[in-house]
Amino acid sequence: MNTPIAQHLLPSGVTLSLYHGDLTEEHVDAVVNAANEHLAHGGGVAGAIVRKGGAGIQRESDEWVRAHGPVRTGTAAITGAGKLPAKFVIHAVGPVWSGNPERDDALLRGAVTSALTLAHERGLASIALPAISTGIFGFPKDRGAAVITQAILDFCEAKPDSTLRDIRITLIDTPTVEVFKAEFDRRWR
């Protein structure tokens, strides 16, 4: 059972929440995968999604890459969700931290925005995201929390009529939850 940590109703009517728990157990329309450009889901969030959702997710991902080529960093692709409670997996490709904050922030923002846009285009109402790029891709967690949260806020402001009404950031490890909680506290004291 995922535990709610913080929740805010945004001016657009969207509920933005922070949850501590397992992304693969979220009962939402789509979960976001922190993917690589080739959608090769080996470790981290991607590995957990395929282990729980089944090999069909990897097969669909391979088909997507064969048809469209690698997913560019800063964008996203969508597949079915196999045996997960969600209907779709949106594979967002965030940057590997290069030490160039301006470039890396823009690519992470792009990955989040692309994921939310794909969900909106499909008419989805709910989505759960991990802390894209802040694991093995090395993006600093505090910076990632700020960029991801701001990208969500910007999307909601730009698309107040979006079908998305429930946006969750769902994180499994306590240290990352604490970093995102600090970011939420900073914004909504």
PDB file of C-alpha atoms in Angstrom:
ATOM      1  CA  MET A   1       0.000   0.000   0.000  1.00  0.00           C
ATOM      2  CA  ASN A   2       1.453   3.343  -1.073  1.00  0.00           C
ATOM      3  CA  THR A   3       1.485   6.068   1.581  1.00  0.00           C
ATOM      4  CA  PRO A   4       0.510   9.661   0.765  1.00  0.00           C
ATOM      5  CA  ILE A   5       3.165  12.108   2.019  1.00  0.00           C
ATOM      6  CA  ALA A   6       1.940  15.446   0.634  1.00  0.00           C
ATOM      7  CA  GLN A   7      -0.908  16.653  -1.564  1.00  0.00           C
ATOM      8  CA  HIS A   8      -1.725  20.000  -3.173  1.00  0.00           C
ATOM      9  CA  LEU A   9      -4.706  21.145  -5.213  1.00  0.00           C
ATOM     10  CA  LEU A  10      -3.321  23.290  -8.024  1.00  0.00           C
ATOM     11  CA  PRO A  11      -5.163  26.323  -9.467  1.00  0.00           C
ATOM     12  CA  SER A  12      -6.037  24.233 -12.553  1.00  0.00           C
ATOM     13  CA  GLY A  13      -7.932  21.762 -10.352  1.00  0.00           C
ATOM     14  CA  VAL A  14      -5.254  19.078 -10.654  1.00  0.00           C
ATOM     15  CA  THR A  15      -4.241  17.252  -7.491  1.00  0.00           C
ATOM     16  CA  LEU A  16      -0.454  16.903  -7.258  1.00  0.00           C
ATOM     17  CA  SER A  17       0.608  14.299  -4.701  1.00  0.00           C
ATOM     18  CA  LEU A  18       3.801  12.798  -3.338  1.00  0.00           C
ATOM     19  CA  TYR A  19       3.589   9.111  -2.411  1.00  0.00           C
ATOM     20  CA  HIS A  20       6.043   6.760  -0.726  1.00  0.00           C
ATOM     21  CA  GLY A  21       5.681   3.324  -2.252  1.00  0.00           C
ATOM     22  CA  ASP A  22       5.910   1.096  -5.283  1.00  0.00           C
ATOM     23  CA  LEU A  23       5.176   2.760  -8.633  1.00  0.00           C
ATOM     24  CA  THR A  24       4.218  -0.624 -10.114  1.00  0.00           C
ATOM     25  CA  GLU A  25       1.314  -0.888  -7.649  1.00  0.00           C
ATOM     26  CA  GLU A  26      -0.263   2.463  -8.505  1.00  0.00           C
ATOM     27  CA  HIS A  27      -3.889   2.229  -9.686  1.00  0.00           C
ATOM     28  CA  VAL A  28      -3.641   5.047 -12.221  1.00  0.00           C
ATOM     29  CA  ASP A  29      -4.221   5.276 -15.964  1.00  0.00           C
ATOM     30  CA  ALA A  30      -0.475   5.435 -16.689  1.00  0.00           C
ATOM     31  CA  VAL A  31       2.793   4.977 -14.861  1.00  0.00           C
ATOM     32  CA  VAL A  32       5.923   6.678 -16.117  1.00  0.00           C
ATOM     33  CA  ASN A  33       9.044   4.627 -16.606  1.00  0.00           C
ATOM     34  CA  ALA A  34      12.479   6.204 -16.229  1.00  0.00           C
ATOM     35  CA  ALA A  35      13.734   4.739 -19.502  1.00  0.00           C
ATOM     36  CA  ASN A  36      16.824   4.780 -21.693  1.00  0.00           C
ATOM     37  CA  GLU A  37      16.766   5.693 -25.402  1.00  0.00           C
ATOM     38  CA  HIS A  38      16.583   2.066 -26.540  1.00  0.00           C
ATOM     39  CA  LEU A  39      13.782   1.156 -24.088  1.00  0.00           C
ATOM     40  CA  ALA A  40      15.958  -1.692 -22.807  1.00  0.00           C
ATOM     41  CA  HIS A  41      14.374  -2.197 -19.393  1.00  0.00           C
ATOM     42  CA  GLY A  42      17.090  -3.848 -17.336  1.00  0.00           C
ATOM     43  CA  GLY A  43      17.456  -2.218 -13.937  1.00  0.00           C
ATOM     44  CA  GLY A  44      15.982   0.404 -11.627  1.00  0.00           C
ATOM     45  CA  VAL A  45      12.398   1.523 -12.214  1.00  0.00           C
ATOM     46  CA  ALA A  46      12.409   0.077 -15.747  1.00  0.00           C
ATOM     47  CA  GLY A  47      13.439  -3.378 -14.539  1.00  0.00           C
ATOM     48  CA  ALA A  48      10.806  -3.334 -11.792  1.00  0.00           C
ATOM     49  CA  ILE A  49       8.083  -2.376 -14.298  1.00  0.00           C
ATOM     50  CA  VAL A  50       8.942  -5.279 -16.606  1.00  0.00           C
ATOM     51  CA  ARG A  51       9.336  -7.771 -13.744  1.00  0.00           C
ATOM     52  CA  LYS A  52       5.902  -6.859 -12.392  1.00  0.00           C
ATOM     53  CA  GLY A  53       4.135  -6.089 -15.671  1.00  0.00           C
ATOM     54  CA  GLY A  54       5.530  -8.959 -17.715  1.00  0.00           C
ATOM     55  CA  ALA A  55       7.754  -9.475 -20.752  1.00  0.00           C
ATOM     56  CA  GLY A  56       5.067  -8.040 -23.052  1.00  0.00           C
ATOM     57  CA  ILE A  57       6.124  -4.537 -21.999  1.00  0.00           C
ATOM     58  CA  GLN A  58       9.665  -5.195 -23.232  1.00  0.00           C
ATOM     59  CA  ARG A  59       8.325  -6.744 -26.466  1.00  0.00           C
ATOM     60  CA  GLU A  60       6.131  -3.688 -27.139  1.00  0.00           C
ATOM     61  CA  SER A  61       9.070  -1.416 -26.331  1.00  0.00           C
ATOM     62  CA  ASP A  62      11.313  -3.299 -28.777  1.00  0.00           C
ATOM     63  CA  GLU A  63       8.605  -2.981 -31.457  1.00  0.00           C
ATOM     64  CA  TRP A  64       8.317   0.764 -30.769  1.00  0.00           C
ATOM     65  CA  VAL A  65      12.072   1.253 -31.205  1.00  0.00           C
ATOM     66  CA  ARG A  66      12.101  -0.866 -34.398  1.00  0.00           C
ATOM     67  CA  ALA A  67       9.281   1.253 -35.848  1.00  0.00           C
ATOM     68  CA  HIS A  68      10.407   4.712 -34.683  1.00  0.00           C
ATOM     69  CA  GLY A  69      14.085   4.457 -33.743  1.00  0.00           C
ATOM     70  CA  PRO A  70      15.494   5.265 -30.304  1.00  0.00           C
ATOM     71  CA  VAL A  71      13.495   7.597 -28.066  1.00  0.00           C
ATOM     72  CA  ARG A  72      15.356  10.912 -27.970  1.00  0.00           C
ATOM     73  CA  THR A  73      16.490  12.128 -24.565  1.00  0.00           C
ATOM     74  CA  GLY A  74      13.949  14.644 -23.310  1.00  0.00           C
ATOM     75  CA  THR A  75      10.992  12.885 -24.949  1.00  0.00           C
ATOM     76  CA  ALA A  76       8.763   9.882 -24.247  1.00  0.00           C
ATOM     77  CA  ALA A  77       7.031   6.881 -25.832  1.00  0.00           C
ATOM     78  CA  ILE A  78       3.960   4.904 -24.743  1.00  0.00           C
ATOM     79  CA  THR A  79       3.179   1.174 -24.567  1.00  0.00           C
ATOM     80  CA  GLY A  80       0.660  -1.026 -22.845  1.00  0.00           C
ATOM     81  CA  ALA A  81       1.168  -1.884 -19.193  1.00  0.00           C
ATOM     82  CA  GLY A  82       0.941  -5.674 -19.286  1.00  0.00           C
ATOM     83  CA  LYS A  83      -0.132  -7.034 -15.901  1.00  0.00           C
ATOM     84  CA  LEU A  84       0.310  -3.736 -14.030  1.00  0.00           C
ATOM     85  CA  PRO A  85      -2.808  -2.095 -12.564  1.00  0.00           C
ATOM     86  CA  ALA A  86      -2.191   0.860 -14.917  1.00  0.00           C
ATOM     87  CA  LYS A  87      -3.405   0.824 -18.536  1.00  0.00           C
ATOM     88  CA  PHE A  88      -0.249   2.326 -20.049  1.00  0.00           C
ATOM     89  CA  VAL A  89       3.463   2.759 -19.407  1.00  0.00           C
ATOM     90  CA  ILE A  90       4.895   6.040 -20.631  1.00  0.00           C
ATOM     91  CA  HIS A  91       8.642   5.645 -21.138  1.00  0.00           C
ATOM     92  CA  ALA A  92      10.272   9.034 -20.423  1.00  0.00           C
ATOM     93  CA  VAL A  93      13.930   9.357 -21.334  1.00  0.00           C
ATOM     94  CA  GLY A  94      15.624  11.780 -18.991  1.00  0.00           C
ATOM     95  CA  PRO A  95      19.241  12.850 -19.272  1.00  0.00           C
ATOM     96  CA  VAL A  96      22.287  11.207 -17.823  1.00  0.00           C
ATOM     97  CA  TRP A  97      23.763  13.974 -15.633  1.00  0.00           C
ATOM     98  CA  SER A  98      26.546  15.633 -17.633  1.00  0.00           C
ATOM     99  CA  GLY A  99      27.352  18.447 -15.229  1.00  0.00           C
ATOM    100  CA  ASN A 100      25.830  20.978 -17.666  1.00  0.00           C
ATOM    101  CA  PRO A 101      22.865  22.120 -15.536  1.00  0.00           C
ATOM    102  CA  GLU A 102      21.179  24.233 -18.209  1.00  0.00           C
ATOM    103  CA  ARG A 103      21.217  21.398 -20.758  1.00  0.00           C
ATOM    104  CA  ASP A 104      20.350  18.656 -18.271  1.00  0.00           C
ATOM    105  CA  ASP A 105      17.497  20.649 -16.675  1.00  0.00           C
ATOM    106  CA  ALA A 106      15.972  21.320 -20.112  1.00  0.00           C
ATOM    107  CA  LEU A 107      16.141  17.636 -21.069  1.00  0.00           C
ATOM    108  CA  LEU A 108      14.606  16.502 -17.770  1.00  0.00           C
ATOM    109  CA  ARG A 109      11.860  19.124 -18.114  1.00  0.00           C
ATOM    110  CA  GLY A 110      11.254  17.879 -21.659  1.00  0.00           C
ATOM    111  CA  ALA A 111      10.957  14.246 -20.533  1.00  0.00           C
ATOM    112  CA  VAL A 112       8.369  15.133 -17.865  1.00  0.00           C
ATOM    113  CA  THR A 113       6.408  17.410 -20.201  1.00  0.00           C
ATOM    114  CA  SER A 114       6.439  14.768 -22.966  1.00  0.00           C
ATOM    115  CA  ALA A 115       5.103  12.131 -20.564  1.00  0.00           C
ATOM    116  CA  LEU A 116       2.293  14.411 -19.361  1.00  0.00           C
ATOM    117  CA  THR A 117       1.476  15.432 -22.946  1.00  0.00           C
ATOM    118  CA  LEU A 118       1.188  11.795 -24.074  1.00  0.00           C
ATOM    119  CA  ALA A 119      -1.187  11.114 -21.172  1.00  0.00           C
ATOM    120  CA  HIS A 120      -3.253  14.209 -22.035  1.00  0.00           C
ATOM    121  CA  GLU A 121      -3.390  13.262 -25.738  1.00  0.00           C
ATOM    122  CA  ARG A 122      -4.767   9.844 -24.746  1.00  0.00           C
ATOM    123  CA  GLY A 123      -7.421  11.460 -22.548  1.00  0.00           C
ATOM    124  CA  LEU A 124      -6.009   9.916 -19.360  1.00  0.00           C
ATOM    125  CA  ALA A 125      -7.062  11.255 -15.950  1.00  0.00           C
ATOM    126  CA  SER A 126      -4.300   9.933 -13.671  1.00  0.00           C
ATOM    127  CA  ILE A 127      -0.559   9.356 -13.864  1.00  0.00           C
ATOM    128  CA  ALA A 128       2.272   8.415 -11.499  1.00  0.00           C
ATOM    129  CA  LEU A 129       5.890   9.422 -12.118  1.00  0.00           C
ATOM    130  CA  PRO A 130       9.183   8.340 -10.546  1.00  0.00           C
ATOM    131  CA  ALA A 131      12.149  10.640  -9.898  1.00  0.00           C
ATOM    132  CA  ILE A 132      13.320  10.463 -13.520  1.00  0.00           C
ATOM    133  CA  SER A 133      17.119  10.576 -14.017  1.00  0.00           C
ATOM    134  CA  THR A 134      17.924  10.813 -10.277  1.00  0.00           C
ATOM    135  CA  GLY A 135      18.936   7.166  -9.882  1.00  0.00           C
ATOM    136  CA  ILE A 136      21.576   5.506 -12.032  1.00  0.00           C
ATOM    137  CA  PHE A 137      21.534   8.498 -14.453  1.00  0.00           C
ATOM    138  CA  GLY A 138      23.130  10.549 -11.649  1.00  0.00           C
ATOM    139  CA  PHE A 139      20.977  13.693 -11.811  1.00  0.00           C
ATOM    140  CA  PRO A 140      21.281  15.375  -8.370  1.00  0.00           C
ATOM    141  CA  LYS A 141      18.160  14.485  -6.383  1.00  0.00           C
ATOM    142  CA  ASP A 142      17.457  17.968  -5.017  1.00  0.00           C
ATOM    143  CA  ARG A 143      17.854  19.553  -8.434  1.00  0.00           C
ATOM    144  CA  GLY A 144      15.745  16.784 -10.011  1.00  0.00           C
ATOM    145  CA  ALA A 145      12.978  17.324  -7.459  1.00  0.00           C
ATOM    146  CA  ALA A 146      12.856  21.036  -8.323  1.00  0.00           C
ATOM    147  CA  VAL A 147      12.908  20.466 -12.103  1.00  0.00           C
ATOM    148  CA  ILE A 148      10.317  17.662 -12.074  1.00  0.00           C
ATOM    149  CA  THR A 149       7.948  19.562  -9.779  1.00  0.00           C
ATOM    150  CA  GLN A 150       8.270  22.765 -11.804  1.00  0.00           C
ATOM    151  CA  ALA A 151       7.705  20.882 -15.086  1.00  0.00           C
ATOM    152  CA  ILE A 152       4.445  19.475 -13.679  1.00  0.00           C
ATOM    153  CA  LEU A 153       3.334  22.919 -12.487  1.00  0.00           C
ATOM    154  CA  ASP A 154       4.193  24.481 -15.857  1.00  0.00           C
ATOM    155  CA  PHE A 155       2.266  21.778 -17.728  1.00  0.00           C
ATOM    156  CA  CYS A 156      -0.811  22.260 -15.520  1.00  0.00           C
ATOM    157  CA  GLU A 157      -0.669  26.037 -15.979  1.00  0.00           C
ATOM    158  CA  ALA A 158      -0.245  25.745 -19.755  1.00  0.00           C
ATOM    159  CA  LYS A 159      -3.030  23.156 -20.109  1.00  0.00           C
ATOM    160  CA  PRO A 160      -5.705  23.982 -17.507  1.00  0.00           C
ATOM    161  CA  ASP A 161      -8.220  22.011 -19.593  1.00  0.00           C
ATOM    162  CA  SER A 162      -6.093  18.839 -19.564  1.00  0.00           C
ATOM    163  CA  THR A 163      -7.847  15.545 -18.905  1.00  0.00           C
ATOM    164  CA  LEU A 164      -5.166  14.860 -16.265  1.00  0.00           C
ATOM    165  CA  ARG A 165      -6.652  15.500 -12.806  1.00  0.00           C
ATOM    166  CA  ASP A 166      -4.450  13.307 -10.585  1.00  0.00           C
ATOM    167  CA  ILE A 167      -0.657  13.576 -10.924  1.00  0.00           C
ATOM    168  CA  ARG A 168       1.450  11.599  -8.468  1.00  0.00           C
ATOM    169  CA  ILE A 169       5.154  11.405  -7.826  1.00  0.00           C
ATOM    170  CA  THR A 170       5.619   7.905  -6.399  1.00  0.00           C
ATOM    171  CA  LEU A 171       9.004   7.032  -4.921  1.00  0.00           C
ATOM    172  CA  ILE A 172      10.133   3.792  -3.317  1.00  0.00           C
ATOM    173  CA  ASP A 173      13.219   4.902  -1.360  1.00  0.00           C
ATOM    174  CA  THR A 174      12.976   7.019   1.770  1.00  0.00           C
ATOM    175  CA  PRO A 175      15.940   9.350   1.026  1.00  0.00           C
ATOM    176  CA  THR A 176      14.386  10.402  -2.309  1.00  0.00           C
ATOM    177  CA  VAL A 177      10.969  10.842  -0.694  1.00  0.00           C
ATOM    178  CA  GLU A 178      12.584  13.158   1.860  1.00  0.00           C
ATOM    179  CA  VAL A 179      14.199  15.258  -0.887  1.00  0.00           C
ATOM    180  CA  PHE A 180      10.876  15.637  -2.742  1.00  0.00           C
ATOM    181  CA  LYS A 181       9.057  16.356   0.534  1.00  0.00           C
ATOM    182  CA  ALA A 182      11.545  19.168   1.192  1.00  0.00           C
ATOM    183  CA  GLU A 183      10.838  20.540  -2.305  1.00  0.00           C
ATOM    184  CA  PHE A 184       7.065  20.411  -1.675  1.00  0.00           C
ATOM    185  CA  ASP A 185       7.569  22.095   1.716  1.00  0.00           C
ATOM    186  CA  ARG A 186       9.678  24.822   0.121  1.00  0.00           C
ATOM    187  CA  ARG A 187       6.933  25.560  -2.422  1.00  0.00           C
ATOM    188  CA  TRP A 188       3.881  25.109  -0.175  1.00  0.00           C
ATOM    189  CA  ARG A 189       4.809  26.089   3.376  1.00  0.00           C
TER     190      ARG A 189
END
